[in-house]
Coordinates of N, CA, C and O in Angstrom, one line a residue:
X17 N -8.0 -217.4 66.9 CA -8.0 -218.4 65.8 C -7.5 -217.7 64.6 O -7.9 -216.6 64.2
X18 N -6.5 -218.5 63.7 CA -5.9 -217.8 63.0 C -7.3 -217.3 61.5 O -8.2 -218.1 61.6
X19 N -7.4 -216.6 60.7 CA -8.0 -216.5 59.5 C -7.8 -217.3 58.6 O -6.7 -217.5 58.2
X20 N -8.6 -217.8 58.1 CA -8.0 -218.6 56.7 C -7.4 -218.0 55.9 O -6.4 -218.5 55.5
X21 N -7.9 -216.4 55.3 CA -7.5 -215.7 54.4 C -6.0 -215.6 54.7 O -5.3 -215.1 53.9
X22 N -5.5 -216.2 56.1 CA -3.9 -215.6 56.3 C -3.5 -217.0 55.8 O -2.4 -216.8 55.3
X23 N -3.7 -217.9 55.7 CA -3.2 -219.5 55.4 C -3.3 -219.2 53.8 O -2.5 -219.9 53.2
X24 N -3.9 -218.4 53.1 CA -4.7 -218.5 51.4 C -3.5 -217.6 51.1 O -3.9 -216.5 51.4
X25 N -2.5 -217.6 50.8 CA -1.5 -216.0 50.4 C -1.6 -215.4 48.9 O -1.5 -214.3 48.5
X26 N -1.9 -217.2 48.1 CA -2.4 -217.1 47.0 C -0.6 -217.5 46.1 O -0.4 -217.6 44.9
X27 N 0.2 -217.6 47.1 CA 1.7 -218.3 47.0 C 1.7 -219.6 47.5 O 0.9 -219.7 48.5
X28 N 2.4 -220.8 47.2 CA 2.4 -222.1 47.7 C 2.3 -221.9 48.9 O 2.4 -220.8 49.4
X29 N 2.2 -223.1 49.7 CA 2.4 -222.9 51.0 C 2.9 -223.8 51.6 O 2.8 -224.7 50.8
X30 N 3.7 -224.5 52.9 CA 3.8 -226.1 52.8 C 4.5 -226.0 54.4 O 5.3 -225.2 55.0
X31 N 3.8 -227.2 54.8 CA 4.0 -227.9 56.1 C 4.2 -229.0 56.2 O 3.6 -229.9 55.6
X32 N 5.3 -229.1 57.0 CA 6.3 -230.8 57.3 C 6.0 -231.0 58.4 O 5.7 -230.0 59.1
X33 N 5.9 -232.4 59.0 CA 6.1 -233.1 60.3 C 7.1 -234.2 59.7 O 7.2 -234.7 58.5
X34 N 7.9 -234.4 60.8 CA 8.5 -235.8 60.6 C 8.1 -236.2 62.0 O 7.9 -235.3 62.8
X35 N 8.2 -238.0 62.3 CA 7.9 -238.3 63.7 C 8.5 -240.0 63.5 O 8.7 -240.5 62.4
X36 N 8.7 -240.8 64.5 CA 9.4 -242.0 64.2 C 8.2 -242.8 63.8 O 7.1 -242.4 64.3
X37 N 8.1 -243.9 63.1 CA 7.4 -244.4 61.9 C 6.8 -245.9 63.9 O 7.0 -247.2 63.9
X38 N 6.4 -245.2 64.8 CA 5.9 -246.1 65.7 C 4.5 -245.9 65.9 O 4.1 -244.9 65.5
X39 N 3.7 -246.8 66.5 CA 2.3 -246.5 67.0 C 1.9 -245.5 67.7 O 0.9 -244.9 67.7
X40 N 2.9 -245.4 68.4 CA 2.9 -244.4 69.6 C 2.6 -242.9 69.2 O 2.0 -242.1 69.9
X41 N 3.2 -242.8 67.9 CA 3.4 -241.4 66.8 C 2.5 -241.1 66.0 O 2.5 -240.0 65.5
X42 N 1.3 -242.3 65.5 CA 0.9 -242.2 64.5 C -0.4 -241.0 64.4 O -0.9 -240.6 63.4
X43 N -0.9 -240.5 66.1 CA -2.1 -239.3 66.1 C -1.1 -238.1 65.4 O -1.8 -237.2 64.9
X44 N 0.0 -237.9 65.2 CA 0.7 -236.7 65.1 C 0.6 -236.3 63.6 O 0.3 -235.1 63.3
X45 N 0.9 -237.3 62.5 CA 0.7 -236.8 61.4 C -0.6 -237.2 61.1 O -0.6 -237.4 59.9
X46 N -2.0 -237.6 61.7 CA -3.2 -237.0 61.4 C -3.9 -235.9 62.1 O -5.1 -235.8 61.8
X47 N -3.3 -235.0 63.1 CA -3.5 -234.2 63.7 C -2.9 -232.7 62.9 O -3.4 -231.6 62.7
X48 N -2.1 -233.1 62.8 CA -1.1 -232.2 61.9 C -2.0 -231.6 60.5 O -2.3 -230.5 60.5
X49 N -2.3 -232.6 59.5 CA -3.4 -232.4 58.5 C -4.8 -232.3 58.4 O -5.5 -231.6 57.7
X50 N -5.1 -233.0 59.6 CA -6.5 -232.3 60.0 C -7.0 -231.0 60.5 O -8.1 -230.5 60.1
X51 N -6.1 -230.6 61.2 CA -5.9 -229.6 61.6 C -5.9 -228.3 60.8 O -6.6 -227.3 61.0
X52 N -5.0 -228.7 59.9 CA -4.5 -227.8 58.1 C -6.1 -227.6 57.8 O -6.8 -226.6 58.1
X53 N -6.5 -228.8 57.2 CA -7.5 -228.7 56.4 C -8.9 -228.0 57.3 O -9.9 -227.6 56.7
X54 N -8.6 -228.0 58.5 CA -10.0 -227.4 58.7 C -9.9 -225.7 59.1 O -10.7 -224.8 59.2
X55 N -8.4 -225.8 59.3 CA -7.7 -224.2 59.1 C -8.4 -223.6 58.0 O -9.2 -222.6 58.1
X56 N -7.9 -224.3 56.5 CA -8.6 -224.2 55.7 C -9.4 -223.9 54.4 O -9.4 -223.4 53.2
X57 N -10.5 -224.5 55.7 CA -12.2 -224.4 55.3 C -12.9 -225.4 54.8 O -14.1 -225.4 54.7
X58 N -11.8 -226.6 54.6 CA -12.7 -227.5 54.1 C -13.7 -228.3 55.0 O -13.4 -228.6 56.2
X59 N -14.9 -228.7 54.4 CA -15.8 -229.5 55.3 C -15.6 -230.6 56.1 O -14.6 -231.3 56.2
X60 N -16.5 -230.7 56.6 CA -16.3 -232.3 57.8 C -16.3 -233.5 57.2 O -15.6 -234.4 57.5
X61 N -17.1 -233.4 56.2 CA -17.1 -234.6 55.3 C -15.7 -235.1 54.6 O -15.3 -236.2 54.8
X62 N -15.0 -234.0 53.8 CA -14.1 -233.9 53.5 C -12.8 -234.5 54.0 O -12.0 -235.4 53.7
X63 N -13.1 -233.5 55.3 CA -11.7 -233.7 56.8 C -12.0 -235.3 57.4 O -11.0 -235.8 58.0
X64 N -13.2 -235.9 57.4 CA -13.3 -237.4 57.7 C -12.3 -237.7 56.6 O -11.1 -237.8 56.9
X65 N -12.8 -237.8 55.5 CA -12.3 -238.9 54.3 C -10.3 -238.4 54.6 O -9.5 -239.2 54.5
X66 N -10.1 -237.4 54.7 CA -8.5 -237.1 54.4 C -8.0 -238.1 56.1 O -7.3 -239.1 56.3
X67 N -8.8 -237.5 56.8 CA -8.1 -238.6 58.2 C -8.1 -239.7 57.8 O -7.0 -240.3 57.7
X68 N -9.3 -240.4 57.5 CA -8.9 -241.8 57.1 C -7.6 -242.0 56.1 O -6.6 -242.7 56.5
X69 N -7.6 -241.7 55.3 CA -6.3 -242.0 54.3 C -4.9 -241.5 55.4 O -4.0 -242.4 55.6
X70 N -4.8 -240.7 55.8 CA -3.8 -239.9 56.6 C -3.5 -241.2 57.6 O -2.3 -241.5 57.7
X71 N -4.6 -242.0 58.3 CA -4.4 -242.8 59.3 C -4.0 -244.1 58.4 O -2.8 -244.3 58.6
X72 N -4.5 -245.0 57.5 CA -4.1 -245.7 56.8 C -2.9 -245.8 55.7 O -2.7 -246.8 55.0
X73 N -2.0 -244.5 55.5 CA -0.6 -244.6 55.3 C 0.4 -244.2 56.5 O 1.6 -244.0 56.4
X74 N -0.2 -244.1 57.3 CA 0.8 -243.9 58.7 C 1.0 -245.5 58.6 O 2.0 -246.1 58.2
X75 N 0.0 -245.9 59.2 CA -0.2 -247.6 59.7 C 0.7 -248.2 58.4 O 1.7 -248.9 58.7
X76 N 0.4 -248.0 57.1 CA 1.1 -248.4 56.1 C 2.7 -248.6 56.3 O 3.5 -249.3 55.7
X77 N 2.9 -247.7 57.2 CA 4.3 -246.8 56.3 C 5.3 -247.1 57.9 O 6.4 -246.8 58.1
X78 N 4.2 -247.8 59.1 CA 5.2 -248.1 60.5 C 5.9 -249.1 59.8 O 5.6 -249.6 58.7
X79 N 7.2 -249.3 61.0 CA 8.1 -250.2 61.2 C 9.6 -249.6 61.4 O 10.1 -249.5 62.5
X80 N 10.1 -249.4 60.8 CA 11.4 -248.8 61.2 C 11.6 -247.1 60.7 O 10.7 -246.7 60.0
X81 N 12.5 -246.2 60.9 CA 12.7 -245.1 60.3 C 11.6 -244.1 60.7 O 10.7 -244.4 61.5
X82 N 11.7 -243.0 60.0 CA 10.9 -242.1 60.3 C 9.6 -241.8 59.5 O 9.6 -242.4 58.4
X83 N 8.6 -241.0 59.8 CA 7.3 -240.8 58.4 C 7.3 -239.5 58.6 O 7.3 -238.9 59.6
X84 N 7.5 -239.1 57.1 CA 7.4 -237.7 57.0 C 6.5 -237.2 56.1 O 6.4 -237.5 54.9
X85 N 5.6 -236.1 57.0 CA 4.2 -235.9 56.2 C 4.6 -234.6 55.4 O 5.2 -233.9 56.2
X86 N 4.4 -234.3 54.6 CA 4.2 -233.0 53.6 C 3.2 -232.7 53.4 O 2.5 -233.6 52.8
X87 N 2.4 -231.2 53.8 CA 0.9 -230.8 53.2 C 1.8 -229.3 52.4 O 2.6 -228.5 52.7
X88 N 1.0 -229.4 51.4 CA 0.9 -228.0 50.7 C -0.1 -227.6 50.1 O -0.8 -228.4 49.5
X89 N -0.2 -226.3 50.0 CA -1.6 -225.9 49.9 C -1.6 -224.4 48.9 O -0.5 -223.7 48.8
X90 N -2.8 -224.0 48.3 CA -2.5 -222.9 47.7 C -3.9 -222.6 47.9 O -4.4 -223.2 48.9
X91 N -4.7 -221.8 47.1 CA -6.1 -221.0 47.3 C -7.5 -222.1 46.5 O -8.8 -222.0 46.6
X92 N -6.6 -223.0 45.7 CA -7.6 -224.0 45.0 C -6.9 -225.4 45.2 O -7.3 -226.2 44.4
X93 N -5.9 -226.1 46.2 CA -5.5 -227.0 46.2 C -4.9 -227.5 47.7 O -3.9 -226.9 48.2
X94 N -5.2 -228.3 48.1 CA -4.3 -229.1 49.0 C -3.8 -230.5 49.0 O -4.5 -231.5 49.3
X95 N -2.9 -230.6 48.8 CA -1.7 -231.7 48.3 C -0.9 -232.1 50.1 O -0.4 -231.4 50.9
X96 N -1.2 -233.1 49.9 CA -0.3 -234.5 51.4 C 0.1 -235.9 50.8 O -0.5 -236.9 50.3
X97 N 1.7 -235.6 50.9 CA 2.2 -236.4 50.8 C 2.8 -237.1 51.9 O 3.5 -236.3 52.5
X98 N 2.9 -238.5 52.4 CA 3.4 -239.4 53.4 C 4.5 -239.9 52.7 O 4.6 -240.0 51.5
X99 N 5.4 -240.2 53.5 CA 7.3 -241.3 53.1 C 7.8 -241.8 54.2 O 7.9 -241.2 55.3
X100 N 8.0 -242.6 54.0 CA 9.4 -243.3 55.3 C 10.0 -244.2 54.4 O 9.6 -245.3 53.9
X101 N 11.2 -243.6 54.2 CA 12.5 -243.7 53.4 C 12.7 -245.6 53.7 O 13.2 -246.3 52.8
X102 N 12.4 -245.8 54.4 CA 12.9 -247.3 55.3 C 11.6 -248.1 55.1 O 11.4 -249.1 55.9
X103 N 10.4 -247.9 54.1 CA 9.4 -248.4 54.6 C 9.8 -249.8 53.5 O 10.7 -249.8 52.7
X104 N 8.8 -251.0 53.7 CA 9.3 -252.5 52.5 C 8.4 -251.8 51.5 O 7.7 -250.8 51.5
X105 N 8.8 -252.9 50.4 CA 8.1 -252.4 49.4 C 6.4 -253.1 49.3 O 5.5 -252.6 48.7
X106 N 6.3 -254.3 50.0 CA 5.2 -254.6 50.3 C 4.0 -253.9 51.1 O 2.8 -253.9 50.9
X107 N 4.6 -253.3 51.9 CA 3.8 -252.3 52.9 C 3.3 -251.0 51.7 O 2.2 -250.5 51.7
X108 N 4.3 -250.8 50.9 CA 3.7 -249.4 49.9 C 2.7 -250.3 49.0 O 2.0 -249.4 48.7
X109 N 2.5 -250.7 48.8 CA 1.5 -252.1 47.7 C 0.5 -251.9 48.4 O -0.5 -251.1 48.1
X110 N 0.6 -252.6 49.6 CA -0.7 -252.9 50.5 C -1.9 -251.3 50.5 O -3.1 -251.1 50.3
X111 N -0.8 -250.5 50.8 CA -0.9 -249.1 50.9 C -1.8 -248.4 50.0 O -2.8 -247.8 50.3
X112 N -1.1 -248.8 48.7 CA -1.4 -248.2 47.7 C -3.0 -248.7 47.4 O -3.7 -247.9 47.0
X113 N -3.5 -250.0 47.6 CA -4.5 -250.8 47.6 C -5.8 -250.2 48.5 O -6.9 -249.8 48.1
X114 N -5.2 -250.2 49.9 CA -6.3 -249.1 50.5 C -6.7 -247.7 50.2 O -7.8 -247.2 50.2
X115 N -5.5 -247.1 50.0 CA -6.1 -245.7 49.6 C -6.8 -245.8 48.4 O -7.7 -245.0 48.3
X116 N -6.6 -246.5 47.5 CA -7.7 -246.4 45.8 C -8.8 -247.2 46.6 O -9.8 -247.1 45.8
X117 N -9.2 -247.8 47.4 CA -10.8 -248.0 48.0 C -10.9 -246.7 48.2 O -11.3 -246.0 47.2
X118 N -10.5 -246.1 49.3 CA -11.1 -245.0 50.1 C -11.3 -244.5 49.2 O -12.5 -244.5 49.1
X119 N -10.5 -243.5 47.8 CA -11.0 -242.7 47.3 C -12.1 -243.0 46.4 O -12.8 -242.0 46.2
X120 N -12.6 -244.2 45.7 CA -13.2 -245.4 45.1 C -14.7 -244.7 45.6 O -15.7 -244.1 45.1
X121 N -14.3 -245.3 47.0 CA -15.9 -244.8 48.2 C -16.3 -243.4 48.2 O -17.5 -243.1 48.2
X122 N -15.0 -242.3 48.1 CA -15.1 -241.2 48.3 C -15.5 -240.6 47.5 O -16.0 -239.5 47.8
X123 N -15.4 -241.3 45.5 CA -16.2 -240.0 44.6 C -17.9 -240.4 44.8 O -18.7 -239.7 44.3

């Protein structure tokens, strides 16, 4: 199992997935970040709340084209960003609506 201290460099750090924006695809970019984050160190608690959001802008963001996840990370920060270049603009609305609950719930 890798160390965390080897993921911490204390320089940016950053991991991509792209995958096609289908159902079929959508465990891969929450596997991908979950994964990161418990690399890590962060808690369970934590790694719940980020899957949920992780799962609810996949779902957001299907329908045509690709989703491409971005995590980056440094020794005090981890940053994930979701896109699909092709996604409507209603689907990012909707999107944008669920993740401000989750985080809402989450402080």
């Amino acid at each position: 199992m890798t160390d965390v201290n080897d993921l911490l460099t204390g320089e940016p750090e950053q991991l991509q997935v792209a995958f096609p924006a289908t159902p079929a695809f959508t465990r891969i970019g929450r596997v991908a970040v979950v994964g990161l984050a418990l690399r890590l160190g962060h808690d369970v608690a934590t790694v719940e709340k980020l899957r949920s959001a992780v799962d609810e802008a996949v779902s957001a963001l299907q329908g045509g084209g690709r989703i491409e996840v971005r995590a980056s990370w440094s020794p005090t920060e981890l940053t994930v960003t979701l896109d699909n270049a092709q996604a409507r603009l209603g689907q990012v609305d909707e999107l944008i609506g669920r993740l401000s609950e989750l985080v809402t719930r989450a402080s």
